[in-house]
Amino acid sequence: MKVSIIGVTGYSGIELVRILSRHPNVEICSIHSHSQKTTELSDYLPHLNYLLDLPLEAIDAEKIMDQADLVFLATPSGISKKVAQTFIKADFPIIDLSGDFRLKAADQYEKWYKNSSAPLETLQKAHYGLADFYAKPASKLIANPGCYATGTLLSLAPLIQRRMIEKDSVIVDAKSGLSGAGKKLSSSTHFVTSNENMTLYKMNSHQHIPEIMQQLQKWDEEIPAIQFSTSLIPVTRGIFITTYAKSNEHLTQSQLWQTYQNFYQEKPFVRVQKQGIYPDLRQVIGSNFCDIGVAYNEVTKIITVVTVLDNLVKGAAGQAVQNLNHFAGWSEETGLDLVPIYP
Amino acid sequence: MKVSIIGVTGYSGIELVRILSRHPNVEICSIHSHSQKTTELSDYLPHLNYLLDLPLEAIDAEKIMDQADLVFLATPSGISKKVAQTFIKADFPIIDLSGDFRLKAADQYEKWYKNSSAPLETLQKAHYGLADFYAKPASKLIANPGCYATGTLLSLAPLIQRRMIEKDSVIVDAKSGLSGAGKKLSSSTHFVTSNENMTLYKMNSHQHIPEIMQQLQKWDEEIPAIQFSTSLIPVTRGIFITTYAKSNEHLTQSQLWQTYQNFYQEKPFVRVQKQGIYPDLRQVIGSNFCDIGVAYNEVTKIITVVTVLDNLVKGAAGQAVQNLNHFAGWSEETGLDLVPIYP
Amino acid sequence: MKVSIIGVTGYSGIELVRILSRHPNVEICSIHSHSQKTTELSDYLPHLNYLLDLPLEAIDAEKIMDQADLVFLATPSGISKKVAQTFIKADFPIIDLSGDFRLKAADQYEKWYKNSSAPLETLQKAHYGLADFYAKPASKLIANPGCYATGTLLSLAPLIQRRMIEKDSVIVDAKSGLSGAGKKLSSSTHFVTSNENMTLYKMNSHQHIPEIMQQLQKWDEEIPAIQFSTSLIPVTRGIFITTYAKSNEHLTQSQLWQTYQNFYQEKPFVRVQKQGIYPDLRQVIGSNFCDIGVAYNEVTKIITVVTVLDNLVKGAAGQAVQNLNHFAGWSEETGLDLVPIYP
Amino acid sequence: MKVSIIGVTGYSGIELVRILSRHPNVEICSIHSHSQKTTELSDYLPHLNYLLDLPLEAIDAEKIMDQADLVFLATPSGISKKVAQTFIKADFPIIDLSGDFRLKAADQYEKWYKNSSAPLETLQKAHYGLADFYAKPASKLIANPGCYATGTLLSLAPLIQRRMIEKDSVIVDAKSGLSGAGKKLSSSTHFVTSNENMTLYKMNSHQHIPEIMQQLQKWDEEIPAIQFSTSLIPVTRGIFITTYAKSNEHLTQSQLWQTYQNFYQEKPFVRVQKQGIYPDLRQVIGSNFCDIGVAYNEVTKIITVVTVLDNLVKGAAGQAVQNLNHFAGWSEETGLDLVPIYP
């Protein structure tokens, strides 16, 4: 299969190149940027010298559709909805990594993204590609989930689907490395600002909240809301999520762990840790794994879920390739046998 | 006043030297280590070359009591209770930075520290020196609070004392830099392990939990328990605490903020941020400040408190000096006019 | 003495506030920025909340000269020469932290800074304030040396002044933390770019080269040139300089060390390490020290000098205050009893 | 081909697993440790959960030789020479990553490693596997070069082989991340010590010096010695080497660059940067590339070579696999198509 990547100079686009260049069934046939003018990718990305022999091209949708079988949009929210138009009109396969097609409700998009949404019809048509939870996409327009959303949903799925918690008790304390903030320059991503620092941002207003709620309510429509916080920690890659919820029944540590173990045993990319072991961030970096550990506190009746993933792989490019595999009907692991880079 | 420091080669001891060497009313008259043999401090601590002209001595309690007016114990939990014995017998003033004298109940110490406690009588006698909440110590044995405990108690004090929250709803997600783990070598503090990493440790079993509960129940005996987690983030200094609790009444963001503002306006070391502003970790490093920001989520009714402090200053040596100031009857700010080092 | 600070929101300006706010003989009477519009400093610098009760003002030279006795210019090269004009005309005391008044030759400034220089007459008048090497400034316009230049000159002074090396053999490999690159946003200072990275920049073209040569040739006019490289390392503060030069005579490790020891024994801010010990970067951070270790390789006849300093203190604000002390006739250590912050 | 790995829990051993588990012609048939007792690798290395389904075994040379076709020794210097004995006696293929078989002269080993050497006969027999410079090993005992040695030799090869420099003018200033110091606990590798720090270690005494000299003198026996320094920088992976040497002839920047470009154009793992471009450390991390940039200073006649590599890949496990490929007669790129992980 031939694919084009639009937005290749961003962090997710770069990671798509790393993964797809070794995917056995895929050939990258063109790469594009909506912001950079150069025609030599290695001027921006010297690590790719001699590895990807393609010029950086302007975006010409017709030409892309002529040459490729599918297009990845690794463009920012707000840009994707514009770039996608021609492809959507032609019913050309798209995997979009932005937030533009994840929400079904236009008003929710407008509220949380503070921007006008894609046409409602397009929103309705898009398939929310939470890749560990479906096998065949319902649409040629696949909306790749957000990085925080992926980790939060994988943390909560067993608790929500198995009806194990008090429905209004969910608190998610999520932390991300700086690559999650993207390549755009700002004083908050300056090394001197973020090194040796930690900061909570977008208090009660992160745009992944509605995406998480939309999916949780699909699983249990009675979940009213969640408390969701996001902080930056001084690492390049990685998301570390600590989720708290109150058990609604008598539970033991062992029962809790067994539930997760059973729930995820068929999912190749979700690794439930041994009982009493909690993952650290490094153990997934560079890979498509989401690692999870769970604990039950008998005094407070609080369940703690510790979840780690690489925001650029499982939280972006890796899951996008998993979605590609679903779309193409290949094993979902194809090309995703990425060993975490450790140390 | 002349003071001796025992445990001077640990991180808290080093920080005591930094602060006390510029305290206008104090002279460091001797420094001691229970583990190091050398007689030249700068062999361990080259940053102190030419700054502290004292030999590193063995611990001789009688000699210390002859020369000094007060002794700081910057020794680890488990060591302090032994080192302190002779001083306690002589009713000599002690400020202890370990956990050995913080808990009133011997069985609690034994449960959480997995070690035999100091004599019950001594535990009962010790003054828990949460320095922003008292003016004159009730005892010559002052137990300096733990770093996490200090931040958690300052986060919760207004909510608990003003009875603003559902009593069983407190969840504390605390993060610490590596200096909080002490100087002892272990694979978890190796640079290669902790750099670019984050890890949750001591799940539901951190020894600061009973110390926090003891104080919270002094403020409101009906608080049953709190959920308390601790994680390591890859910074040298600093504690970042995110605290969640459910409001028990109708509240607004503005009312919440005003409560904190009023509660702390007379406390020189607690800086409530402007409304809608949340502190970042760096802004207190090197100083005795504890900075706090608060938010109210009208959808979930959850109050979020973001609190930062330098674990070696406000969480250890700085608060110990604040306790010294209380003990001596000086202004609590004496010698603590430390400007945060930024960047 | 009353002083004003122009350029207070940059890293050197911030550090001037930290140091001067505890200087016993100085009062900061006004603070100014050439770029920021706000009137509340703590909006930019929340670490200074409650510590500096002054508004951020526009630059009004006449008003400053009315109120203050001296002005610090912590403005960038290219800006200082403009801001300074009115003060220079009035012969008002200035300590300038930029590169605008360090070089005596206008053409050298234009070549290395790629900008028109200050008037030649002003360049000639300015006093190059290498603070450890003079006692009383020859002018009211003091040009504070560059951070790399300070470390390189202190590394080489004994070798050059004592005529110990082959004159064309000096190679300086200098490394700096990111605060040395200033607050300006650029892709090279983004956390994701600079974290876990190292890069050599301004190959053979760093603007501190002519400043170093100017001073070295004052000490020995036969020094023809030096090889000088600068790299960025992923730390916030600090400069680490490794200097190599070939001995011109038979030497021993012990003689070399003794030469440095003697040369610097009267200089309070230069700490020659014990023989066989080399300083690490952390041991000076937050202080005005420059720490030096030296080694002689009998096989290659190469002398290695390892030098560390805090670029924002000894390399900027601290040395500026040392220059102030010289200017005012105070002990050069006044207000500079800064204990390094460790760890 | 079936291979066994001894020393699999060290950083180089872990990296061998990452690379070999995707090598198309290789099967890892057993893994061994000389220090760890557990039988579950993922207890030490949770990132390998579900990825390597092999128990951790004790070292049984006979059993290994029965099952495998070649053994990798990723054991430390001093251990390898003992572990290797039985394999050497049986003339079984070995690729050793330690320093034990790199030097031809026993007295040199003893001087620099401060330990007794392997038998002289074995030293003589071993093949120094500088993988970019040979095609077929002369022996079944391959000594994989040191990480610093690899980078230094690749930096200098064109200058030495083409006789471009003054023979006594080489100065190498090498910097390494902490993984280069190995997994052993020491105060110098504690996060709190090494974070935000830089330190020069083993002044004039690094054990890679004789290995570099041995190879340089093979290329030009008149090279008398080099000045070689090693420092630690606060990154996990990577070596950054700045090499200086004086040109012995009239040269231009363009000629210098062209020499390197020509010299390395057939070497797939050495990427000479575009003229005027110098590599940064990150651009090779995770890959087997060694990237090089060169500059000529017309004023000082000094050539500067900037070289980066991943110490665990090109400096250890990657080069070891390149040596395996040579040994087996495969293309040297087999299984080494590792895209650098960026960012």
Short mmCIF file of C-alpha atoms in Angstrom, two decimals, chain A residues 77-337:
data_model
loop_
_atom_site.label_atom_id
_atom_site.label_comp_id
_atom_site.label_asym_id
_atom_site.label_seq_id
_atom_site.Cartn_x
_atom_site.Cartn_y
_atom_site.Cartn_z
CA SER A 77 -6.17 20.71 14.97
CA GLY A 78 -7.75 23.48 12.95
CA ILE A 79 -5.53 22.73 9.94
CA SER A 80 -6.61 19.14 9.35
CA LYS A 81 -10.24 20.04 8.76
CA LYS A 82 -9.17 22.33 5.90
CA VAL A 83 -6.58 20.02 4.39
CA ALA A 84 -8.98 17.07 4.57
CA GLN A 85 -11.81 18.62 2.56
CA THR A 86 -10.80 17.52 -0.93
CA PHE A 87 -9.94 14.03 0.27
CA ILE A 88 -13.26 13.68 2.07
CA LYS A 89 -15.18 14.86 -0.94
CA ALA A 90 -13.47 12.15 -3.00
CA ASP A 91 -14.09 9.56 -0.29
CA PHE A 92 -10.33 8.99 -0.17
CA PRO A 93 -9.01 7.08 2.87
CA ILE A 94 -7.72 9.39 5.60
CA ILE A 95 -6.18 8.77 8.99
CA ASP A 96 -6.17 12.09 10.80
CA LEU A 97 -4.06 12.58 13.93
CA SER A 98 -5.58 15.91 14.96
CA GLY A 99 -8.64 16.59 17.08
CA ASP A 100 -10.74 17.82 14.18
CA PHE A 101 -12.83 14.72 13.56
CA ARG A 102 -12.98 13.07 16.97
CA LEU A 103 -16.10 14.71 18.39
CA LYS A 104 -19.58 13.93 17.08
CA ALA A 105 -21.10 17.16 18.35
CA ALA A 106 -20.13 20.34 16.54
CA ASP A 107 -20.92 22.52 19.54
CA GLN A 108 -18.59 20.48 21.72
CA TYR A 109 -15.76 21.04 19.22
CA GLU A 110 -16.47 24.72 19.15
CA LYS A 111 -16.60 24.97 22.93
CA TRP A 112 -13.37 23.10 23.66
CA TYR A 113 -11.29 23.97 20.59
CA LYS A 114 -12.57 27.56 20.37
CA ASN A 115 -12.78 27.26 16.63
CA SER A 116 -15.45 26.43 14.08
CA SER A 117 -15.88 22.71 13.54
CA ALA A 118 -15.75 20.60 10.41
CA PRO A 119 -19.21 20.09 8.83
CA LEU A 120 -21.52 18.11 11.13
CA GLU A 121 -22.03 15.52 8.42
CA THR A 122 -18.29 14.89 8.34
CA LEU A 123 -18.11 14.64 12.12
CA GLN A 124 -20.91 12.08 12.06
CA LYS A 125 -19.20 10.07 9.39
CA ALA A 126 -15.77 9.88 11.00
CA HIS A 127 -14.71 6.71 12.81
CA TYR A 128 -13.14 7.29 16.26
CA GLY A 129 -10.20 4.93 15.99
CA LEU A 130 -9.52 3.73 19.53
CA ALA A 131 -7.51 0.96 18.00
CA ASP A 132 -7.55 -1.64 20.76
CA PHE A 133 -11.35 -1.68 20.82
CA TYR A 134 -12.45 -2.40 17.28
CA ALA A 135 -11.40 -4.54 14.33
CA LYS A 136 -12.74 -2.93 11.16
CA PRO A 137 -13.35 0.80 10.74
CA ALA A 138 -16.83 1.91 9.86
CA SER A 139 -15.59 4.72 7.64
CA LYS A 140 -12.76 5.78 5.37
CA LEU A 141 -12.23 8.80 7.59
CA ILE A 142 -10.49 7.62 10.74
CA ALA A 143 -9.98 10.05 13.61
CA ASN A 144 -6.96 8.92 15.61
CA PRO A 145 -7.59 9.47 19.35
CA GLY A 146 -5.69 12.01 21.43
CA CYS A 147 -2.70 10.88 23.47
CA TYR A 148 -4.23 11.66 26.87
CA ALA A 149 -7.57 10.25 25.73
CA THR A 150 -6.00 6.96 24.71
CA GLY A 151 -4.31 6.49 28.07
CA THR A 152 -7.34 7.58 30.06
CA LEU A 153 -9.73 5.36 28.16
CA LEU A 154 -7.46 2.33 28.47
CA SER A 155 -7.15 3.06 32.19
CA LEU A 156 -10.88 3.26 32.74
CA ALA A 157 -12.34 0.77 30.26
CA PRO A 158 -12.47 -2.23 32.63
CA LEU A 159 -13.85 -0.16 35.51
CA ILE A 160 -16.54 1.46 33.40
CA GLN A 161 -17.52 -1.52 31.27
CA ARG A 162 -17.61 -3.83 34.29
CA ARG A 163 -19.54 -1.23 36.34
CA MET A 164 -17.06 -1.39 39.20
CA ILE A 165 -16.98 2.21 40.40
CA GLU A 166 -19.13 5.01 41.71
CA LYS A 167 -20.02 6.84 38.55
CA ASP A 168 -19.14 10.35 39.67
CA SER A 169 -15.87 9.47 41.37
CA VAL A 170 -13.32 9.51 38.56
CA ILE A 171 -10.28 11.75 38.95
CA VAL A 172 -7.53 11.64 36.34
CA ASP A 173 -4.16 13.22 37.06
CA ALA A 174 -2.27 13.09 33.76
CA LYS A 175 1.32 14.15 33.10
CA SER A 176 3.00 14.58 29.74
CA GLY A 177 6.45 15.19 28.36
CA LEU A 178 7.15 18.28 26.32
CA SER A 179 6.81 16.69 22.89
CA GLY A 180 3.10 16.55 23.71
CA ALA A 181 3.05 20.33 23.50
CA GLY A 182 4.20 20.25 19.89
CA LYS A 183 6.94 22.00 18.00
CA LYS A 184 5.52 25.51 18.21
CA LEU A 185 7.76 27.94 20.05
CA SER A 186 6.47 29.41 23.29
CA SER A 187 8.03 30.52 26.51
CA SER A 188 6.52 27.50 28.26
CA THR A 189 8.46 25.08 26.07
CA HIS A 190 11.79 26.91 26.30
CA PHE A 191 14.34 24.57 27.87
CA VAL A 192 15.10 27.05 30.63
CA THR A 193 11.41 27.26 31.54
CA SER A 194 10.56 23.58 31.45
CA ASN A 195 13.76 21.94 32.65
CA GLU A 196 13.73 21.17 36.39
CA ASN A 197 10.11 22.25 36.45
CA MET A 198 6.56 20.94 36.53
CA THR A 199 3.41 22.87 35.76
CA LEU A 200 -0.31 22.21 35.56
CA TYR A 201 -1.84 23.71 32.43
CA LYS A 202 -5.32 24.10 30.94
CA MET A 203 -6.93 23.68 34.38
CA ASN A 204 -10.34 22.08 33.83
CA SER A 205 -10.24 22.99 30.17
CA HIS A 206 -8.17 20.45 28.25
CA GLN A 207 -9.67 19.66 24.86
CA HIS A 208 -9.36 15.91 25.38
CA ILE A 209 -12.05 16.00 28.07
CA PRO A 210 -15.05 15.88 25.66
CA GLU A 211 -13.42 13.13 23.62
CA ILE A 212 -12.95 11.02 26.73
CA MET A 213 -16.51 11.68 27.93
CA GLN A 214 -17.95 10.81 24.51
CA GLN A 215 -16.32 7.39 24.65
CA LEU A 216 -16.97 6.73 28.36
CA GLN A 217 -20.64 7.48 27.85
CA LYS A 218 -20.72 5.07 24.95
CA TRP A 219 -19.60 2.46 27.45
CA ASP A 220 -21.86 3.69 30.25
CA GLU A 221 -24.18 6.55 29.51
CA GLU A 222 -24.63 7.28 33.20
CA ILE A 223 -21.10 8.53 33.73
CA PRO A 224 -21.79 12.22 34.39
CA ALA A 225 -18.34 13.79 34.15
CA ILE A 226 -14.73 13.25 35.12
CA GLN A 227 -12.19 15.45 36.83
CA PHE A 228 -9.22 15.65 34.45
CA SER A 229 -5.92 17.51 34.95
CA THR A 230 -2.85 17.76 32.76
CA SER A 231 0.66 18.70 33.82
CA LEU A 232 3.98 18.97 32.02
CA ILE A 233 6.97 17.04 33.33
CA PRO A 234 10.52 17.59 32.06
CA VAL A 235 10.89 14.62 29.76
CA THR A 236 10.79 14.56 25.98
CA ARG A 237 8.36 11.70 25.43
CA GLY A 238 5.77 9.93 27.46
CA ILE A 239 2.48 10.17 29.26
CA PHE A 240 2.05 9.03 32.84
CA ILE A 241 -1.54 8.89 34.05
CA THR A 242 -2.68 8.27 37.59
CA THR A 243 -6.40 7.58 37.72
CA TYR A 244 -8.47 7.37 40.89
CA ALA A 245 -12.01 6.05 41.30
CA LYS A 246 -14.06 4.81 44.22
CA SER A 247 -15.04 1.15 44.20
CA ASN A 248 -18.79 0.59 44.35
CA GLU A 249 -18.55 -2.84 45.91
CA HIS A 250 -16.43 -4.98 48.13
CA LEU A 251 -13.20 -5.64 46.29
CA THR A 252 -9.76 -7.06 46.88
CA GLN A 253 -6.45 -6.13 45.32
CA SER A 254 -6.35 -9.54 43.73
CA GLN A 255 -9.85 -9.32 42.21
CA LEU A 256 -9.08 -5.91 40.80
CA TRP A 257 -5.86 -7.09 39.21
CA GLN A 258 -7.53 -10.21 37.81
CA THR A 259 -10.21 -8.09 36.18
CA TYR A 260 -7.63 -6.04 34.31
CA GLN A 261 -5.60 -9.10 33.45
CA ASN A 262 -8.63 -10.83 31.93
CA PHE A 263 -9.90 -7.72 30.23
CA TYR A 264 -6.67 -7.08 28.37
CA GLN A 265 -5.25 -10.52 27.82
CA GLU A 266 -6.18 -10.59 24.15
CA LYS A 267 -4.96 -7.06 23.46
CA PRO A 268 -1.38 -7.26 22.24
CA PHE A 269 -0.49 -3.65 22.97
CA VAL A 270 -1.84 -3.39 26.51
CA ARG A 271 0.44 -5.01 29.06
CA VAL A 272 -1.07 -5.39 32.52
CA GLN A 273 1.83 -5.56 34.97
CA LYS A 274 2.26 -8.32 37.50
CA GLN A 275 0.24 -7.84 40.64
CA GLY A 276 1.79 -5.23 42.92
CA ILE A 277 4.00 -3.85 40.14
CA TYR A 278 3.42 -0.43 38.60
CA PRO A 279 4.95 0.61 35.29
CA ASP A 280 7.46 3.37 34.96
CA LEU A 281 7.42 5.72 32.03
CA ARG A 282 10.61 4.55 30.33
CA GLN A 283 9.49 0.99 29.81
CA VAL A 284 7.25 1.89 26.87
CA ILE A 285 9.21 4.67 25.17
CA GLY A 286 9.64 4.05 21.46
CA SER A 287 6.99 1.31 21.40
CA ASN A 288 3.26 1.00 20.84
CA PHE A 289 2.66 -0.48 24.29
CA CYS A 290 0.37 0.92 26.94
CA ASP A 291 1.40 -0.55 30.31
CA ILE A 292 -0.99 -0.59 33.25
CA GLY A 293 -0.75 -1.37 36.96
CA VAL A 294 -3.65 -1.31 39.43
CA ALA A 295 -3.98 -1.03 43.20
CA TYR A 296 -6.85 -1.14 45.64
CA ASN A 297 -6.76 0.75 48.91
CA GLU A 298 -8.93 -1.03 51.44
CA VAL A 299 -9.01 1.97 53.76
CA THR A 300 -10.27 4.54 51.28
CA LYS A 301 -11.93 2.14 48.81
CA ILE A 302 -10.03 3.99 46.09
CA ILE A 303 -8.79 2.16 43.02
CA THR A 304 -5.56 3.61 41.60
CA VAL A 305 -4.65 2.91 37.98
CA VAL A 306 -1.13 3.76 36.79
CA THR A 307 -0.85 3.94 33.01
CA VAL A 308 2.09 4.81 30.77
CA LEU A 309 2.44 5.20 27.03
CA ASP A 310 4.62 6.97 24.50
CA ASN A 311 2.58 9.96 23.39
CA LEU A 312 4.17 9.91 19.93
CA VAL A 313 3.66 6.19 19.37
CA LYS A 314 0.63 4.72 21.15
CA GLY A 315 -0.64 8.27 21.60
CA ALA A 316 -0.20 9.25 17.94
CA ALA A 317 1.77 7.62 15.11
CA GLY A 318 1.79 4.06 16.44
CA GLN A 319 -1.94 3.98 17.01
CA ALA A 320 -2.39 5.56 13.59
CA VAL A 321 -0.51 2.65 12.05
CA GLN A 322 -2.59 0.25 14.15
CA ASN A 323 -5.62 1.94 12.62
CA LEU A 324 -4.07 1.56 9.18
CA ASN A 325 -3.65 -2.15 9.86
CA HIS A 326 -7.33 -2.42 10.82
CA PHE A 327 -8.33 -0.47 7.73
CA ALA A 328 -6.25 -2.67 5.44
CA GLY A 329 -7.34 -5.86 7.11
CA TRP A 330 -3.83 -6.80 8.24
CA SER A 331 -2.90 -8.11 11.69
CA GLU A 332 -2.96 -5.10 13.98
CA GLU A 333 0.62 -5.81 15.01
CA THR A 334 2.05 -5.51 11.50
CA GLY A 335 5.02 -3.16 11.48
CA LEU A 336 4.49 -2.37 15.14
CA ASP A 337 6.98 -4.83 16.64
#
